[in-house]
CSV table of C-alpha atoms in Angstrom, one decimal:
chain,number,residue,atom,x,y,z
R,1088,UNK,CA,111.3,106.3,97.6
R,1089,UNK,CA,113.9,104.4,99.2
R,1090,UNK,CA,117.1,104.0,98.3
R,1091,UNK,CA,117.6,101.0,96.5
R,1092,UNK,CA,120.5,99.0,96.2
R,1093,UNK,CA,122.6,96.4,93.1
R,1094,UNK,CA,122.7,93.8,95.2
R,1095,UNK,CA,119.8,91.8,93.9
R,1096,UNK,CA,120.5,88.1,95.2
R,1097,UNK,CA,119.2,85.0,96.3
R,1098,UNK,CA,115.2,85.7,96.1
R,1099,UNK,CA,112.9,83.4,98.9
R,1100,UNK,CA,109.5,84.0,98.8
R,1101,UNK,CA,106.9,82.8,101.7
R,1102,UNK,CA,104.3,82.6,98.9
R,1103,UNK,CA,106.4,80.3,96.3
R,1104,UNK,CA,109.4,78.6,98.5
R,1105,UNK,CA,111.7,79.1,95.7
R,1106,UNK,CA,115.0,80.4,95.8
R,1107,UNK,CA,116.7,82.3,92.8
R,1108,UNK,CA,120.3,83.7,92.7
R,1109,UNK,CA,120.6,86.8,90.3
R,1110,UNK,CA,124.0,88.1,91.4
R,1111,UNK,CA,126.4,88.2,93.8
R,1112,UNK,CA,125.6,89.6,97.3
R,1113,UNK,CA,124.5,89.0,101.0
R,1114,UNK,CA,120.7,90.5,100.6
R,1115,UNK,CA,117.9,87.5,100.9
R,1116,UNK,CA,115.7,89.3,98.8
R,1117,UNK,CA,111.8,87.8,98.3
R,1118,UNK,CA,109.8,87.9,95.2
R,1119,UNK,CA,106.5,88.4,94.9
R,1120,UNK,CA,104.1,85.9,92.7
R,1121,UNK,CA,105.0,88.6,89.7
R,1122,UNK,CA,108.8,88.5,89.6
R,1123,UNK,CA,108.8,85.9,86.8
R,1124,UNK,CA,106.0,88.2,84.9
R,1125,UNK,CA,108.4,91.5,85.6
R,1126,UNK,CA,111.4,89.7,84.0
R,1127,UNK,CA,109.5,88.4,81.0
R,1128,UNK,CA,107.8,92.0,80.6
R,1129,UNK,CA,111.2,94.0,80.6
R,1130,UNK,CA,111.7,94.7,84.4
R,1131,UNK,CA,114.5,96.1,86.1
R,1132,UNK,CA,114.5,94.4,89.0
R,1133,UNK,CA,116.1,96.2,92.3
R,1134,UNK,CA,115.6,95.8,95.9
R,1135,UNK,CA,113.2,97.4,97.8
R,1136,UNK,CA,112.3,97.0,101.2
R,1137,UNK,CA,113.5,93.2,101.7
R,1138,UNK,CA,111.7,92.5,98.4
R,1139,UNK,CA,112.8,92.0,94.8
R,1140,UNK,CA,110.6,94.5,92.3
R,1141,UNK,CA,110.5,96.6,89.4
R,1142,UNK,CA,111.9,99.7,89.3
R,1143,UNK,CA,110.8,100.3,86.1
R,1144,UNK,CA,110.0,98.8,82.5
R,1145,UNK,CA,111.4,99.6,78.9
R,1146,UNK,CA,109.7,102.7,79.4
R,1147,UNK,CA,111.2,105.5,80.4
R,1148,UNK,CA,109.8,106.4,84.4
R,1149,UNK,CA,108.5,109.9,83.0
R,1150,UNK,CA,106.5,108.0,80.1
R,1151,UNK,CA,105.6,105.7,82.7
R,1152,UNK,CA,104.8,108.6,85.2
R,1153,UNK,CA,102.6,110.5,82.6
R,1154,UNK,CA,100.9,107.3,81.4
R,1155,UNK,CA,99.6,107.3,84.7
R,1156,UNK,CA,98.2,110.5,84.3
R,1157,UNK,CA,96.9,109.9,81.9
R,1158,UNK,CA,95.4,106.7,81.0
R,1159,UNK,CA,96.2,103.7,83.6
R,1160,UNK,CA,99.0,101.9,85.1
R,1161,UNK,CA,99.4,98.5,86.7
R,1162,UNK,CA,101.8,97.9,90.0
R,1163,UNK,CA,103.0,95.0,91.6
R,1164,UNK,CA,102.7,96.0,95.4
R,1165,UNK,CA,102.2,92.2,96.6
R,1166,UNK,CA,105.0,93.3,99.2
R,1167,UNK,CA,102.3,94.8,101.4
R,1168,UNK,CA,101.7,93.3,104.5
R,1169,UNK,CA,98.3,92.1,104.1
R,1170,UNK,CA,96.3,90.6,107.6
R,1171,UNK,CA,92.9,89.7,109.2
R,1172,UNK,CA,92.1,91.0,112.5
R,1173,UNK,CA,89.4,88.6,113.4
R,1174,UNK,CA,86.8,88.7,116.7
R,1175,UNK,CA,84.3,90.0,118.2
R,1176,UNK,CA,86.8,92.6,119.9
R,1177,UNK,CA,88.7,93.3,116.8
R,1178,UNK,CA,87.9,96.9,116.9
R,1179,UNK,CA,89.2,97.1,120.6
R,1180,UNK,CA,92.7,95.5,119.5
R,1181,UNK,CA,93.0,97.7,116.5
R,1182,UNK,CA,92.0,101.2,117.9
R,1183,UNK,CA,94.4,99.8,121.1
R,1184,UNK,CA,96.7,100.5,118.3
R,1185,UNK,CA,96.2,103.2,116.1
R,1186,UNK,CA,95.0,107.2,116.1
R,1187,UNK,CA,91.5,106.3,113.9
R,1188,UNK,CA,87.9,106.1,114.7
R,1189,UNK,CA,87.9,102.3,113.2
R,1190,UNK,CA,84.2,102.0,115.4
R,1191,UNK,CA,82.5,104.7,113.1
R,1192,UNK,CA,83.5,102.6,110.1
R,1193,UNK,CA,80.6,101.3,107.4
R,1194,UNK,CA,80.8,98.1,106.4
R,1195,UNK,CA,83.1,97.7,103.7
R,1196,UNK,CA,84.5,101.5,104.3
R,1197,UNK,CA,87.8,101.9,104.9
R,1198,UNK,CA,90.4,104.7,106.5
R,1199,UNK,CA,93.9,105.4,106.1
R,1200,UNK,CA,95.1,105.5,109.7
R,1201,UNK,CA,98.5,105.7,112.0
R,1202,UNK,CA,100.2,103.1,114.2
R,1203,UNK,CA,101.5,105.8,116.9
R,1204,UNK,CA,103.7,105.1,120.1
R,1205,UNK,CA,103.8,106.2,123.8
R,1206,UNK,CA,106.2,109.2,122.3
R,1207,UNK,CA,103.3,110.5,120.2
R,1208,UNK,CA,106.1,108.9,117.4
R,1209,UNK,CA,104.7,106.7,114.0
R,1210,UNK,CA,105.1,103.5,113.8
R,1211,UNK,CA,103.6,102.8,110.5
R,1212,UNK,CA,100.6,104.4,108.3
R,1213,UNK,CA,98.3,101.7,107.5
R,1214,UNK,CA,94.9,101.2,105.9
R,1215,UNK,CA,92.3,99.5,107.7
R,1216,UNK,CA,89.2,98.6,106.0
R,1217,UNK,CA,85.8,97.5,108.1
R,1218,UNK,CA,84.6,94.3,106.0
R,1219,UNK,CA,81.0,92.9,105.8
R,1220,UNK,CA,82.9,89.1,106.4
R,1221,UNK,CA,83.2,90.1,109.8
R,1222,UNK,CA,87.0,90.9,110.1
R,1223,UNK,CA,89.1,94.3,109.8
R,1224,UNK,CA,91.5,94.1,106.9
R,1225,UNK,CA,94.5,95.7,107.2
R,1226,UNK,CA,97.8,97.0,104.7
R,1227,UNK,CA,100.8,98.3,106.0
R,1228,UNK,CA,104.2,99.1,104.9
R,1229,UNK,CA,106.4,96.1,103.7
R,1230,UNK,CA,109.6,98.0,105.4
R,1231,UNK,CA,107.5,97.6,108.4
R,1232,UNK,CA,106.5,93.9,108.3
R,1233,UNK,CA,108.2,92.9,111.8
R,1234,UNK,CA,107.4,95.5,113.9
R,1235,UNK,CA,103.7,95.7,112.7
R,1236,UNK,CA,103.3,92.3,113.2
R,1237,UNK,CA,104.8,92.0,116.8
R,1238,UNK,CA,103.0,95.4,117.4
R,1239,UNK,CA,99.8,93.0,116.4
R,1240,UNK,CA,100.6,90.0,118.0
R,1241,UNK,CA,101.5,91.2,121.2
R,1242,UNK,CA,98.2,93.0,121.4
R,1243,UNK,CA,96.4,89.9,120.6
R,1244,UNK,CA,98.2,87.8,123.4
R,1245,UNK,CA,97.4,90.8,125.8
R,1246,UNK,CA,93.9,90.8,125.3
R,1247,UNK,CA,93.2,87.2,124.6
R,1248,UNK,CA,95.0,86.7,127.9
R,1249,UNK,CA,91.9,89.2,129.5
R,1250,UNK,CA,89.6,87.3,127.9
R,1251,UNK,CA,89.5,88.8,124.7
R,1252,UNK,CA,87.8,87.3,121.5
R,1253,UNK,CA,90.3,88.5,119.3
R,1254,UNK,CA,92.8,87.1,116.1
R,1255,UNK,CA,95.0,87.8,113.5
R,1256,UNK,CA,95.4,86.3,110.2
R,1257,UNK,CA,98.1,87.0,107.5
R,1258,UNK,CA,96.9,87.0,103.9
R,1259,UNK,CA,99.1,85.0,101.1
R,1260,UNK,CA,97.4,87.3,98.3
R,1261,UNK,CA,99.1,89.0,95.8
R,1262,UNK,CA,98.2,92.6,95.9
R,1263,UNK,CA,97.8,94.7,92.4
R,1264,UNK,CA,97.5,98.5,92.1
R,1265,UNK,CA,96.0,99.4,88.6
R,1266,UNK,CA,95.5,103.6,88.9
R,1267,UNK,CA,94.8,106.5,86.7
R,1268,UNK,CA,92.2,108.0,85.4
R,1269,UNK,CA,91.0,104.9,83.1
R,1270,UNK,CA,91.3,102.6,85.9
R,1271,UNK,CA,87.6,101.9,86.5
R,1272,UNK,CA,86.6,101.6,82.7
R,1273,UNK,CA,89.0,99.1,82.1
R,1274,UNK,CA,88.0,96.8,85.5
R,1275,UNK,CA,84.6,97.7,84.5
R,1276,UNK,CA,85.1,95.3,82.1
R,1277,UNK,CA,85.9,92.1,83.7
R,1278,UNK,CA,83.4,92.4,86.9
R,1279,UNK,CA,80.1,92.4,87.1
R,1280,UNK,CA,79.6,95.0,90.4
R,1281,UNK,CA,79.2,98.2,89.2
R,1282,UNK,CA,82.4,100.3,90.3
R,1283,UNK,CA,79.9,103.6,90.0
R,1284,UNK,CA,78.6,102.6,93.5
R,1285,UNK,CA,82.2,101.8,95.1
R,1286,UNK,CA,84.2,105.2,96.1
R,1287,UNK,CA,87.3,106.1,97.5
R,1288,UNK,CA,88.0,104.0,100.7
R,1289,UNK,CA,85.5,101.4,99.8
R,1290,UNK,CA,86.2,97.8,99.5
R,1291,UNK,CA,84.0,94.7,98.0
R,1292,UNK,CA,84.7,91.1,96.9
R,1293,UNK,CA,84.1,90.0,93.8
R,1294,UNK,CA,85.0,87.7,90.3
R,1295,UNK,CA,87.7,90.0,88.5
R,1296,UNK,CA,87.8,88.7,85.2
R,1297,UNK,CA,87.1,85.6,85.8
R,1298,UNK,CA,89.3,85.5,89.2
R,1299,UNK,CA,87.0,84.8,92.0
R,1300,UNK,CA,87.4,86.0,95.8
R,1301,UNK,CA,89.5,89.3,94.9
R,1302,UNK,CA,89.0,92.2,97.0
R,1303,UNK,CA,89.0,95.0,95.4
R,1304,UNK,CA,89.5,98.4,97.5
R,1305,UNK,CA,89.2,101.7,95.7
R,1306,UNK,CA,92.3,103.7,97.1
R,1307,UNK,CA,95.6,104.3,95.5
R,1308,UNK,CA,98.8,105.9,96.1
R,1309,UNK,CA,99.1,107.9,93.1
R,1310,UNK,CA,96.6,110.8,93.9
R,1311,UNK,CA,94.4,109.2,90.6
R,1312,UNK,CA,91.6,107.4,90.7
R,1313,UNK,CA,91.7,103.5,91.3
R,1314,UNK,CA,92.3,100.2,93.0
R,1315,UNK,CA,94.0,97.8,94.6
R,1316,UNK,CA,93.1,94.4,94.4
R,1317,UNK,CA,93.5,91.6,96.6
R,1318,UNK,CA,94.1,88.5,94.3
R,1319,UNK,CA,94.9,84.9,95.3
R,1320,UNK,CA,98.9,84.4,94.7
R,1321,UNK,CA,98.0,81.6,92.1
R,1322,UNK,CA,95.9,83.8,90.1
R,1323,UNK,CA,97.9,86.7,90.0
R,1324,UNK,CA,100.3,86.1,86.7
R,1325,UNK,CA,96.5,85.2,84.9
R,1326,UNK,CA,95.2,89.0,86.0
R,1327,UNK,CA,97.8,90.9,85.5
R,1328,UNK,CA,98.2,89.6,82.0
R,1329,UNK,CA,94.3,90.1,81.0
R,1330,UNK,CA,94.6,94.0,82.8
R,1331,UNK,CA,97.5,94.0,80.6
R,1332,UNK,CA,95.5,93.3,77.2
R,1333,UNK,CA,93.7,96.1,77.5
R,1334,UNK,CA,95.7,98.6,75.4
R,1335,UNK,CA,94.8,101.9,78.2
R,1336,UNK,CA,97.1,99.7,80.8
R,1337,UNK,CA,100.8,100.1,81.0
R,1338,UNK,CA,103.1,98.2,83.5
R,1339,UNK,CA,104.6,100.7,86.1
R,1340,UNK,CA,107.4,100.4,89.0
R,1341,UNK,CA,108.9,101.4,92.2
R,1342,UNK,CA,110.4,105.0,90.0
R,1343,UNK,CA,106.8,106.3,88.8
R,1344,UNK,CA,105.1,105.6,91.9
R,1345,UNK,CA,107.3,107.3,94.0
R,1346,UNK,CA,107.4,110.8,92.0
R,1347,UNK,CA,103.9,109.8,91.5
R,1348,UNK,CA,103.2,109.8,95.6
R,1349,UNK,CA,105.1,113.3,95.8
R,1350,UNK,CA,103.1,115.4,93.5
R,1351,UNK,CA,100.1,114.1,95.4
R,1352,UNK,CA,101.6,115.1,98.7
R,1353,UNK,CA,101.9,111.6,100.1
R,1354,UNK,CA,104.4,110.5,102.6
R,1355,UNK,CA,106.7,107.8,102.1
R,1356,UNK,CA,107.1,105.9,105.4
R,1357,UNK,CA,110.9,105.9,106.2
R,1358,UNK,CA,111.5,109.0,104.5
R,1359,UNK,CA,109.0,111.7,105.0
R,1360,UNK,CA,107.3,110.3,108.9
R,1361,UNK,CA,108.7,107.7,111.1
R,1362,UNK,CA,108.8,106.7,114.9
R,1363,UNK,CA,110.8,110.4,115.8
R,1364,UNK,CA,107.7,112.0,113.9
R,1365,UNK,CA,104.3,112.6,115.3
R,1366,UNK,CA,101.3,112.9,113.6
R,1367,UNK,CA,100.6,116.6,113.8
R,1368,UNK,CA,104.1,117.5,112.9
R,1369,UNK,CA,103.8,115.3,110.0
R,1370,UNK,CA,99.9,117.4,109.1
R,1371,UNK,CA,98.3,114.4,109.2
R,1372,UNK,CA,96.0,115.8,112.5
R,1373,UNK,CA,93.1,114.8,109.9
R,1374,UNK,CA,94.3,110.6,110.3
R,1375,UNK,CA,93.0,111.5,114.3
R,1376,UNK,CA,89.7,110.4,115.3
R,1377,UNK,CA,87.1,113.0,116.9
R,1378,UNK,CA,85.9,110.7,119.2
R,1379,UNK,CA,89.4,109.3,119.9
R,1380,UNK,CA,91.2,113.4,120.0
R,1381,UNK,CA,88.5,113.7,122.8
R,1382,UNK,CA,89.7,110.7,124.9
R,1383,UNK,CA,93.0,110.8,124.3
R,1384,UNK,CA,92.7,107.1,124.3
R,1385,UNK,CA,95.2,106.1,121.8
R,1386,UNK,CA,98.9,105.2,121.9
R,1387,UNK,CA,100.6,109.1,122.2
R,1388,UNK,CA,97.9,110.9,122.9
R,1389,UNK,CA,99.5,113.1,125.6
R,1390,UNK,CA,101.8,114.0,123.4
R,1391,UNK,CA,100.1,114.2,120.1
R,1392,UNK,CA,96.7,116.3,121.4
R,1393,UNK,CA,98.3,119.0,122.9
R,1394,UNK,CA,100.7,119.2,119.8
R,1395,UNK,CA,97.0,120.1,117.7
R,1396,UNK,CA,96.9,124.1,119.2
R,1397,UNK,CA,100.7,124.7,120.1
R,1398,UNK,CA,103.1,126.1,118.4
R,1399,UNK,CA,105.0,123.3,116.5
R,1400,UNK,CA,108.9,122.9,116.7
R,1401,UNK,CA,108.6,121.5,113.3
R,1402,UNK,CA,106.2,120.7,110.5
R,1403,UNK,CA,106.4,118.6,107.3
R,1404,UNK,CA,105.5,121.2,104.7
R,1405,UNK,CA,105.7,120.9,100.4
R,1406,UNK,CA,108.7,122.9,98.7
R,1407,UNK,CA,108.9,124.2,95.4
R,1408,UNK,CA,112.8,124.5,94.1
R,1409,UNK,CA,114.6,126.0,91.2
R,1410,UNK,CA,117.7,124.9,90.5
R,1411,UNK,CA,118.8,121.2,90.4
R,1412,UNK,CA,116.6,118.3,91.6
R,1413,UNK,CA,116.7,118.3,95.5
R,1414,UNK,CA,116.8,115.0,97.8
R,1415,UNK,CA,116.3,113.4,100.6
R,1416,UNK,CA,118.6,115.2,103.5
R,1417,UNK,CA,119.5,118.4,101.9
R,1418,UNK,CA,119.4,121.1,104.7
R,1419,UNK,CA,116.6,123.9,103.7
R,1420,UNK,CA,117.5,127.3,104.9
R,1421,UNK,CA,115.5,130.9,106.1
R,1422,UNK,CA,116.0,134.0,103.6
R,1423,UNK,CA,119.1,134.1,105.8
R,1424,UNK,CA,120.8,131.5,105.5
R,1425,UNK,CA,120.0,129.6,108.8
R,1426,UNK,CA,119.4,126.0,108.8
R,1427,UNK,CA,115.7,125.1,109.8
R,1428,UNK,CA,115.5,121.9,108.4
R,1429,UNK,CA,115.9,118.7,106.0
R,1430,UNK,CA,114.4,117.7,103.0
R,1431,UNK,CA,112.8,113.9,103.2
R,1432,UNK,CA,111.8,113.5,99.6
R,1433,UNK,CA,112.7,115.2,96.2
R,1434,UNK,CA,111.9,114.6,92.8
R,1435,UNK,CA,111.5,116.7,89.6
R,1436,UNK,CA,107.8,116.7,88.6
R,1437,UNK,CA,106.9,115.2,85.8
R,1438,UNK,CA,103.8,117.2,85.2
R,1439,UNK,CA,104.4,120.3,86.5
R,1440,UNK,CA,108.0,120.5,84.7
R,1441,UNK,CA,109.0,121.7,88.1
R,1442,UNK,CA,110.6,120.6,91.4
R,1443,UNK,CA,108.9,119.6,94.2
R,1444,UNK,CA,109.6,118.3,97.3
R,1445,UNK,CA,108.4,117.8,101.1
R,1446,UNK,CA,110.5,118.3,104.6
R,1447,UNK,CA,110.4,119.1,107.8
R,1448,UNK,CA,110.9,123.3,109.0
R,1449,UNK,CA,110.2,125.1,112.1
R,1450,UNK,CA,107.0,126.1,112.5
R,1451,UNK,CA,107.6,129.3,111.8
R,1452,UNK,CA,108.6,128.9,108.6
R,1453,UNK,CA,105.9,126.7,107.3
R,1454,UNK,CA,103.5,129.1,105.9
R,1455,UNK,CA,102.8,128.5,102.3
R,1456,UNK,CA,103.9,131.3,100.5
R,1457,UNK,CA,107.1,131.4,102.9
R,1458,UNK,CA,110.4,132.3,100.9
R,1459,UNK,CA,113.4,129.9,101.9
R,1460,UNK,CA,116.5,128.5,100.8
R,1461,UNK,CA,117.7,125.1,99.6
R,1462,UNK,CA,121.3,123.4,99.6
R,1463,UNK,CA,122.1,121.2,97.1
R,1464,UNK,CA,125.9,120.1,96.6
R,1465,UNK,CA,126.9,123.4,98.6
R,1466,UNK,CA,125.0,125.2,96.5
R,1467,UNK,CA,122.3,127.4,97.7
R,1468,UNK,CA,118.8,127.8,95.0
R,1469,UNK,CA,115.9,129.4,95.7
R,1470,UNK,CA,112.5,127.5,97.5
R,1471,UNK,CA,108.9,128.9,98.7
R,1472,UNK,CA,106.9,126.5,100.5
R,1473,UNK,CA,103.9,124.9,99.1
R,1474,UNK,CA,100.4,123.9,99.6
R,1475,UNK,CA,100.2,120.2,98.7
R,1476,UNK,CA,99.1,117.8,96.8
R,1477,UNK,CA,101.1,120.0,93.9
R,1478,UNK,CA,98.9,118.5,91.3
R,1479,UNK,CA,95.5,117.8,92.3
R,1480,UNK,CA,94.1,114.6,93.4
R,1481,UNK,CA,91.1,113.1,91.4
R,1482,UNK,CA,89.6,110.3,93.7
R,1483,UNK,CA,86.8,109.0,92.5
R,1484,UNK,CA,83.3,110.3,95.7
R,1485,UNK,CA,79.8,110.1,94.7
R,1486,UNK,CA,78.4,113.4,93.9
């Protein structure tokens, strides 16, 4: 997660136009259409990303965490960036962009897929979604809201300029997460689409108790089962509190989603991949397009191809620690003693009553199974790297 800071102060929105001073500070925080509804229902309120949210709520984050788990939690994540890429060369502009095979997607099927520069380095990790209203629908990070956008709009000007039928549209919605293994029972209850026929990666509009136009996408950041739903920013307060009446749902923040993430082996843009990071060194080969490896026809690709069959300088690999909790930049060491690397997330796990975390080491030290080392506060503990997700994922396929 990132590192969030006290300074919570005056909060603008681009969805509400308001303005709200909490304390004193220089950070111009915005709030999302919930940050009256977080306040009311207990949340501490920190800033993340630009944005205002909840960290967490009067539960504790590993009651929160294992709520989760075990039943279903609900998360504000309206400070996505949401957008429309609209035209009949929408396709063109967005696989201009990224490493994915966006052509080969079904209507309505979506892929988590990589914004990637001439250095082979990420930009952002995004999902793009293939819609049956003719239009690609696309979330990215919230840290990355400028640079995606430029990234986006440039590419539009460039092609529209070569006579290109291209555009892009940002999306005022307010963007939900409700996740865990309960998830789909308790939506099943306010829409009439049967959620048995919508897997993991697939995306349909439809009346969400009572709401009308939401898009709802079955994906998640938690490892469970779930969705996100695309609500309009008006609406959102009136969903939230209806998910909330069912007794399975608990309100979950920024704490639980990160340790969350980790045991499923998910990166954290900022922390665990970022512009110095490619693809391959991050294991993510699997985000890279067959069609697209073979013509080496994305942003990077004489960096990042090659990278696929050589002998890595560094990978991101999974780390199980004794000791004290590791975080974010503590060095990780051979049986030696010899630095090799940094650790870019840390957490202790919740479930596994263990810790875990993920960094980068040479890439002959990245064998699961490998003994290494750990430094936390000039301390050295014992580590052996891991295969991840630590605790398995349980998206919901059709058999």
């Amino acid at each position: 997660m990132q590192r969030v800071g006290r300074a919570v102060v005056r909060l603008g929105s681009r969805r509400t136009g308001g303005e709200r001073t909490l304390s004193s500070g220089q950070e111009l925080l915005k709030k999302t259409p919930l940050f009256d509804f977080h306040q009311s229902h207990g949340g501490k309120m920190v800033a993340f990303a630009g944005w205002c949210l909840p960290v967490q709520y009067r539960d504790s984050h590993v009651e929160s965490h294992l709520h989760t788990r075990q039943r279903c939690s609900l998360f504000d994540v309206s400070h996505m960036l949401q957008t429309k890429i609209l035209g009949r060369d929408r396709v063109k502009l967005m696989e201009s962009l990224v490493v994915g095979d966006i052509a080969e997607l079904k209507q309505n099927q979506g892929m988590l897929s990589l914004f990637t520069n001439e250095e082979g380095g990420i930009i952002d990790d995004l999902i793009v979604t293939n819609t049956s209203d003719n239009h690609l629908y696309v979330v990215s990070n919230a840290g990355c809201c400028e640079k995606d956008m430029t990234l986006m709009q440039n590419k539009v000007k460039e092609l529209k300029s070569a006579g290109c039928d291209v555009d892009l549209e940002m999306i005022e919605n307010a963007l939900v997460a409700l996740q865990g293994p309960s998830a789909a029972q308790v939506l099943q209850a306010g829409v009439s689409d049967d959620l048995r026929k919508l897997p993991f990666m697939t995306s349909a509009v439809m009346n969400v108790f009572g709401v009308p136009g939401c898009r709802v996408t079955r994906c998640g950041y938690t490892g469970e089962d779930g969705v996100e739903i695309s609500v309009p920013a008006e609406r959102a307060v009136q969903l939230a509190e209806l998910l909330l009446g069912n007794k399975e749902v608990k309100l979950a923040g920024l704490a639980a989603r990160d340790s969350l993430r980790l045991e499923a082996g998910l990166c954290l843009y900022g922390n665990d991949i970022n512009e110095s990071t490619t693809p391959v060194e991050g294991s993510l080969v699997w985000t890279l397009g067959k069609r697209r490896r073979a013509a080496m026809d994305f942003p990077g690709a004489a960096v990042i191809v090659p990278q696929i069959k050589g002998k890595l300088k560094r990978k991101r690999v999974g780390l199980m620690t004794t000791g004290a909790p590791v975080r974010q930049h503590s060095p990780i060491l051979n049986a030696e003693g010899v630095v090799i690397g940094a650790v870019t997330s840390g957490c202790p796990s919740p479930c596994l009553k263990k810790n875990v975390a993920m960094g980068y080491v040479d890439g002959d030290h990245s064998k699961p199974g490998t003994p290494l080392q750990v430094e936390v506060r000039k301390k050295k503990q014992a580590a052996i790297v891991s295969k991840m997700p630590f605790v398995p994922t349980r998206y919901y396929t059709l058999k």
